[in-house]
Short mmCIF file of C-alpha atoms in Angstrom, two decimals:
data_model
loop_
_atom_site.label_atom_id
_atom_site.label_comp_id
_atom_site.label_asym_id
_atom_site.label_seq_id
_atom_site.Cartn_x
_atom_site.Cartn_y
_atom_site.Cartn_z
CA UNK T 1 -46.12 -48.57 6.81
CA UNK T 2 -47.52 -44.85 6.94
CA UNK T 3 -45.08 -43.49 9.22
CA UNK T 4 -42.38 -41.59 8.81
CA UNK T 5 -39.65 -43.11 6.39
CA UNK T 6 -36.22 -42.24 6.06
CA UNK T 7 -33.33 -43.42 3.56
CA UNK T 8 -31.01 -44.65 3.17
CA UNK T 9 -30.69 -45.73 7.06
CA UNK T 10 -26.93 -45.55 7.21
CA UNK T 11 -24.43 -43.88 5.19
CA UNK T 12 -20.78 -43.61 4.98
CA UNK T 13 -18.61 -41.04 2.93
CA UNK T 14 -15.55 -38.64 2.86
CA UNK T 15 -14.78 -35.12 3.46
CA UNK T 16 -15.70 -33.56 0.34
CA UNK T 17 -18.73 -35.32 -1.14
CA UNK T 18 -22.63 -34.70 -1.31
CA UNK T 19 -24.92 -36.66 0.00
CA UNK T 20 -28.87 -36.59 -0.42
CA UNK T 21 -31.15 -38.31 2.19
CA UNK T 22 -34.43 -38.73 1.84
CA UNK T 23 -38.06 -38.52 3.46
CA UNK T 24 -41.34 -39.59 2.77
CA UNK T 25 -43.87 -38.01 5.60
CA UNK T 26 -46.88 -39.80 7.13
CA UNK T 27 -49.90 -40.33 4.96
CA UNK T 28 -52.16 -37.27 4.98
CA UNK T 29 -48.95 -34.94 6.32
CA UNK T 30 -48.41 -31.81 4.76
CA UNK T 31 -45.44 -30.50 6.81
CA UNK T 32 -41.95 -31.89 6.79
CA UNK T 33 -39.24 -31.28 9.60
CA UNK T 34 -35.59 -31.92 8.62
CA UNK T 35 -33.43 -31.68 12.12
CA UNK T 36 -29.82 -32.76 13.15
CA UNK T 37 -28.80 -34.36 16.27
CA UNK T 38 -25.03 -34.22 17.10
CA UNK T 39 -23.33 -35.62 20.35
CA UNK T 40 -24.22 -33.31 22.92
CA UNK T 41 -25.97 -30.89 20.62
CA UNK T 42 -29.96 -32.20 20.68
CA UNK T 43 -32.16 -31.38 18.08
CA UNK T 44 -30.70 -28.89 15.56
CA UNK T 45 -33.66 -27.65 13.49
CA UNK T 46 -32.76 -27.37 10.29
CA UNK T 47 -35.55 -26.11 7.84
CA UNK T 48 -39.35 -26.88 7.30
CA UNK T 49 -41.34 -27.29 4.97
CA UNK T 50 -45.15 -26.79 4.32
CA UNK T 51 -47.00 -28.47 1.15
CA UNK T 52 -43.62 -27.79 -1.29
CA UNK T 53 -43.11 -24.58 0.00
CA UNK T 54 -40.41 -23.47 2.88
CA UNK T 55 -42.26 -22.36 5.92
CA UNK T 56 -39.10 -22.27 8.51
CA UNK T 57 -35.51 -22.42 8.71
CA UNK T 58 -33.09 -22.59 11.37
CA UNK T 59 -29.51 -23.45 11.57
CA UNK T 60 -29.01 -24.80 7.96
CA UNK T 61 -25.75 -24.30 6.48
CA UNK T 62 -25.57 -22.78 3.08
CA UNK T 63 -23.78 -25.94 2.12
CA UNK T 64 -27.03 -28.16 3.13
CA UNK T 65 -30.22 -27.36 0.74
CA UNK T 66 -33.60 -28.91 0.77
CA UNK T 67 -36.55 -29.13 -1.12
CA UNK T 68 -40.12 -30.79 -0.80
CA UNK T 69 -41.91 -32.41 -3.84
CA UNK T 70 -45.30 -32.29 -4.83
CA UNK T 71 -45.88 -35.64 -4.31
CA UNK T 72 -44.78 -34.13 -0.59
CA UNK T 73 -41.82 -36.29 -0.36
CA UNK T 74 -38.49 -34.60 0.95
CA UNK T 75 -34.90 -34.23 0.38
CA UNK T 76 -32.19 -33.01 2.36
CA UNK T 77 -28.86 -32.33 0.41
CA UNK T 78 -25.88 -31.93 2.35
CA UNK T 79 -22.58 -31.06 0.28
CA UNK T 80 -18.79 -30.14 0.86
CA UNK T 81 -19.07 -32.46 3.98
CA UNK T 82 -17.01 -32.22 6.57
CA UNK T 83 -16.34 -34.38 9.13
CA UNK T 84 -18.27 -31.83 11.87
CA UNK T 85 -21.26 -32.92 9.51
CA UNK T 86 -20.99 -36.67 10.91
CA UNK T 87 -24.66 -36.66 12.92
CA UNK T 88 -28.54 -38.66 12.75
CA UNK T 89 -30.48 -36.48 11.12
CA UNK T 90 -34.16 -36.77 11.68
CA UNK T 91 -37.26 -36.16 9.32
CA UNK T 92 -40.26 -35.47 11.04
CA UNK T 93 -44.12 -34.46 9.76
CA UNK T 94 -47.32 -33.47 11.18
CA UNK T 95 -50.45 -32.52 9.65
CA UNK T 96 -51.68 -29.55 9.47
CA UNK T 97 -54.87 -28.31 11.09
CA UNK T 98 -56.45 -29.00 14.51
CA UNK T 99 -55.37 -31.48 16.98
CA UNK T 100 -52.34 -32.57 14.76
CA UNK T 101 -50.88 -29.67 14.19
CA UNK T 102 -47.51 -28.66 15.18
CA UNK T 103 -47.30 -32.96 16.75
CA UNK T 104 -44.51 -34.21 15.27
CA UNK T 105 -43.95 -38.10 13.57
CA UNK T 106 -40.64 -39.07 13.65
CA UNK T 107 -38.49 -41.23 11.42
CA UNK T 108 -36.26 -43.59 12.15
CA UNK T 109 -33.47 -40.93 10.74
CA UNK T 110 -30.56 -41.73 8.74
CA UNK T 111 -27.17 -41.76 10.36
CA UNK T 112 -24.17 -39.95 8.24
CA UNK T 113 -20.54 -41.09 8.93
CA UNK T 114 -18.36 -38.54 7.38
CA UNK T 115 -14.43 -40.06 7.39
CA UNK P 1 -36.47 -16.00 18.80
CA UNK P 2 -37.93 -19.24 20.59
CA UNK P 3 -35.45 -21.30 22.95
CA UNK P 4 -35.65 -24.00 25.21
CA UNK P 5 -33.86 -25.06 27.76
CA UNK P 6 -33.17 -28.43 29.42
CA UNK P 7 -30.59 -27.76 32.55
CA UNK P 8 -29.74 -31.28 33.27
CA UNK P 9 -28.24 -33.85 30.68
CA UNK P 10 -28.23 -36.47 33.14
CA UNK P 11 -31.06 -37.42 35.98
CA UNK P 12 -30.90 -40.41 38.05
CA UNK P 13 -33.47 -41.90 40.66
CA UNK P 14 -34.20 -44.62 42.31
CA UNK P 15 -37.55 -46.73 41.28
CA UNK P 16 -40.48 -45.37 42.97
CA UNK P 17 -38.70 -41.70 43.76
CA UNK P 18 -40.21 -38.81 41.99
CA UNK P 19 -39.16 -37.65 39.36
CA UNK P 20 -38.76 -34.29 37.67
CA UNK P 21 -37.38 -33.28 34.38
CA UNK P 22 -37.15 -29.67 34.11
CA UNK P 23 -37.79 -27.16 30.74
CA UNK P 24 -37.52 -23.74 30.60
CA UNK P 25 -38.67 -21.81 27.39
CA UNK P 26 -38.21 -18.25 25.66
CA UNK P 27 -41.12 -17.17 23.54
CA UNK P 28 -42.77 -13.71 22.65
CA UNK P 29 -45.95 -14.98 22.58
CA UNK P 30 -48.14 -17.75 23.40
CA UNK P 31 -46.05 -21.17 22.41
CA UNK P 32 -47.39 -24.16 22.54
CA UNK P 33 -45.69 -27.05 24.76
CA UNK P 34 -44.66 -31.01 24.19
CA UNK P 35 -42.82 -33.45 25.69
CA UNK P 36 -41.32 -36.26 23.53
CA UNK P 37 -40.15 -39.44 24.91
CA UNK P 38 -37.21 -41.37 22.84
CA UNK P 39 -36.99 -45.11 24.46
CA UNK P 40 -33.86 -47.02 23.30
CA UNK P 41 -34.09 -48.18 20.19
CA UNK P 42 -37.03 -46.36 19.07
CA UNK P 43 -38.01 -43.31 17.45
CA UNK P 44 -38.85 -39.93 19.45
CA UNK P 45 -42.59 -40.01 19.90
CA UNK P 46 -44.74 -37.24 21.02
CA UNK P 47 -45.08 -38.29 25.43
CA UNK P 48 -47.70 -35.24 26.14
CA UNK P 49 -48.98 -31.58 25.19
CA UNK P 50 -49.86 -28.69 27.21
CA UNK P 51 -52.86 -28.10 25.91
CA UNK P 52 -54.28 -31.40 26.45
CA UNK P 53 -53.79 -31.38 30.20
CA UNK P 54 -53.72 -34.98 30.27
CA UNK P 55 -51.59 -38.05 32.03
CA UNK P 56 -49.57 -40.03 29.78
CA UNK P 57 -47.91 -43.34 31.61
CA UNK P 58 -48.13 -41.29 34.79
CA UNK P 59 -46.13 -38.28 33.64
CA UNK P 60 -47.82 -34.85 33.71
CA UNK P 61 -46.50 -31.39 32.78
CA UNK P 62 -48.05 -28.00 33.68
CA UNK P 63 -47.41 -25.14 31.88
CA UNK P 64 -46.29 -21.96 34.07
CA UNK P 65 -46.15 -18.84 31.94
CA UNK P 66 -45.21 -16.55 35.01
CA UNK P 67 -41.87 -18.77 35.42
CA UNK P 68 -41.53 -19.52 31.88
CA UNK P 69 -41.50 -23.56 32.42
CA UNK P 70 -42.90 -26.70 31.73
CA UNK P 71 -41.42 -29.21 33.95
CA UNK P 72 -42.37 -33.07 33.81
CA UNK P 73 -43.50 -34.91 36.73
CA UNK P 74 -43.79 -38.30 37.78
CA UNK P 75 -44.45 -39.51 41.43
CA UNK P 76 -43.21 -42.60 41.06
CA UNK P 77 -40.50 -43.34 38.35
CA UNK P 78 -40.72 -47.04 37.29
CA UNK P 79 -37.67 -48.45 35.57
CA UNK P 80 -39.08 -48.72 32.03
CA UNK P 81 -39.53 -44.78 32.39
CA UNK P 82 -35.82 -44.91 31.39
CA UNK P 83 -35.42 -42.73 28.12
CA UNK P 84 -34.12 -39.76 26.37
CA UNK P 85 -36.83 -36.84 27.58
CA UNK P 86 -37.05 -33.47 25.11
CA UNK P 87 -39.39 -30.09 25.62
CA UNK P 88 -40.30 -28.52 22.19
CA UNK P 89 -41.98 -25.41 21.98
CA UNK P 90 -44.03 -24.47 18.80
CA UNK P 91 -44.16 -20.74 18.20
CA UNK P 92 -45.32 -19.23 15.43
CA UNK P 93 -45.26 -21.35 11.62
CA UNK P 94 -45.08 -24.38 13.75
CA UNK P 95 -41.27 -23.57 14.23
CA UNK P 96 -40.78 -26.59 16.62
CA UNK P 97 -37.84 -26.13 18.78
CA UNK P 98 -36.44 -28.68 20.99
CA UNK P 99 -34.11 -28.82 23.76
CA UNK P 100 -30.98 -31.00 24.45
CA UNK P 101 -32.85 -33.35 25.89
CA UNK P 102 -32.36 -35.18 29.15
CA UNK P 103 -31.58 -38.69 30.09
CA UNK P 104 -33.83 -40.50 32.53
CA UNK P 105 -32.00 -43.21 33.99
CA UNK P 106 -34.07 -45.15 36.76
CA UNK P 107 -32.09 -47.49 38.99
CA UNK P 108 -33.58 -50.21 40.11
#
């Protein structure tokens, strides 16, 4: 598959802990989109990222950290959780020039249960 | 700052009524314009762009910088046209911000 993947797909964990999901973008995909949808709340964007190097952020807590690898892979790191945390959080990518610039693949996301 | 703004949560029509989803947007300067289409079950997926001016499963979206909007339109809503709709607006460092989205629920 060379879309978008996202693990783990579910996760389940208490107040307290850190969790670190994962994202590998689509084949050829420099950019990588981390954003948080909450009931009633949309799309949160969270932070981007643009060939290992931060390009964007939005509303990212200082608890939640990211990072993008050189193999372009990317992980979101989300500590101290709280139960306001609980939400899918999406991974998106586009490339990076022309026509597929700034169009966004979507994964599947990975939904966090914080109890 | 870039914003977007999708009034309704909730839109219901009957089959074959039009349809219109409605986006407002805050930018500076010139943003760029998308709708995304999440079906149930299935992962948002980009539905059109402004700049390609096209019609995508009958939907089409002009962009009106005077009014600051990029509605989507559909003269006939069909019942598989029932999804989660979101605006996104790309400003500068292809920021992409969405809005809350709106549900499209067609009766039949």
């Amino acid at each position: 598959d060379s879309g978008v993947t996202q693990t783990p797909k579910h996760l389940i964990t208490a107040t307290g802990q850190r969790v670190t999901l994962r994202c590998s973008p689509r084949s050829g995909d420099l950019s990588v989109y981390w954003y948080q949808q909450s009931l009633d709340q949309g799309l949160q964007f969270l932070i981007q990222y643009y060939n290992g190097e931060e390009r964007a952020k939005g509303n990212i807590l200082e608890r939640f950290s990211a990072q993008q690898f050189p193999d372009l892979h990317s992980e979101l790191n989300l500590s101290s959780l709280e139960l306001g945390d609980s939400a899918l959080y999406f991974c998106a990518s586009s490339g990076w020039w022309g026509t597929g610039a700034n169009v966004l693949t979507f994964g599947a996301g990975s939904r966090l249960t914080v109890l | 700052a870039q914003r977007v703004t999708q009034p309704e949560k909730l839109l219901s029509v009957f089959k074959g009524a039009p349809v219109e989803l409605k986006c407002n947007y805050s930018y500076s300067g010139s943003p760029e314009l998308f709708w995304y289409v999440q079906y149930s079950r299935q992962r948002l997926q980009l539905l059109l762009r402004h700049i390609s001016r096209e019609s995508i499963k009958g939907f089409t979206a002009d962009l009106n910088k005077g009014e600051t909007s990029f509605h989507l339109k559909k003269p006939f809503a069909q019942e598989e046209d029932s999804a989660m709709y979101y605006c996104a607006l790309s400003g500068g460092y292809q920021k992409v911000t969405f809005g809350t989205g709106t549900k499209l629920q067609v009766i039949p």
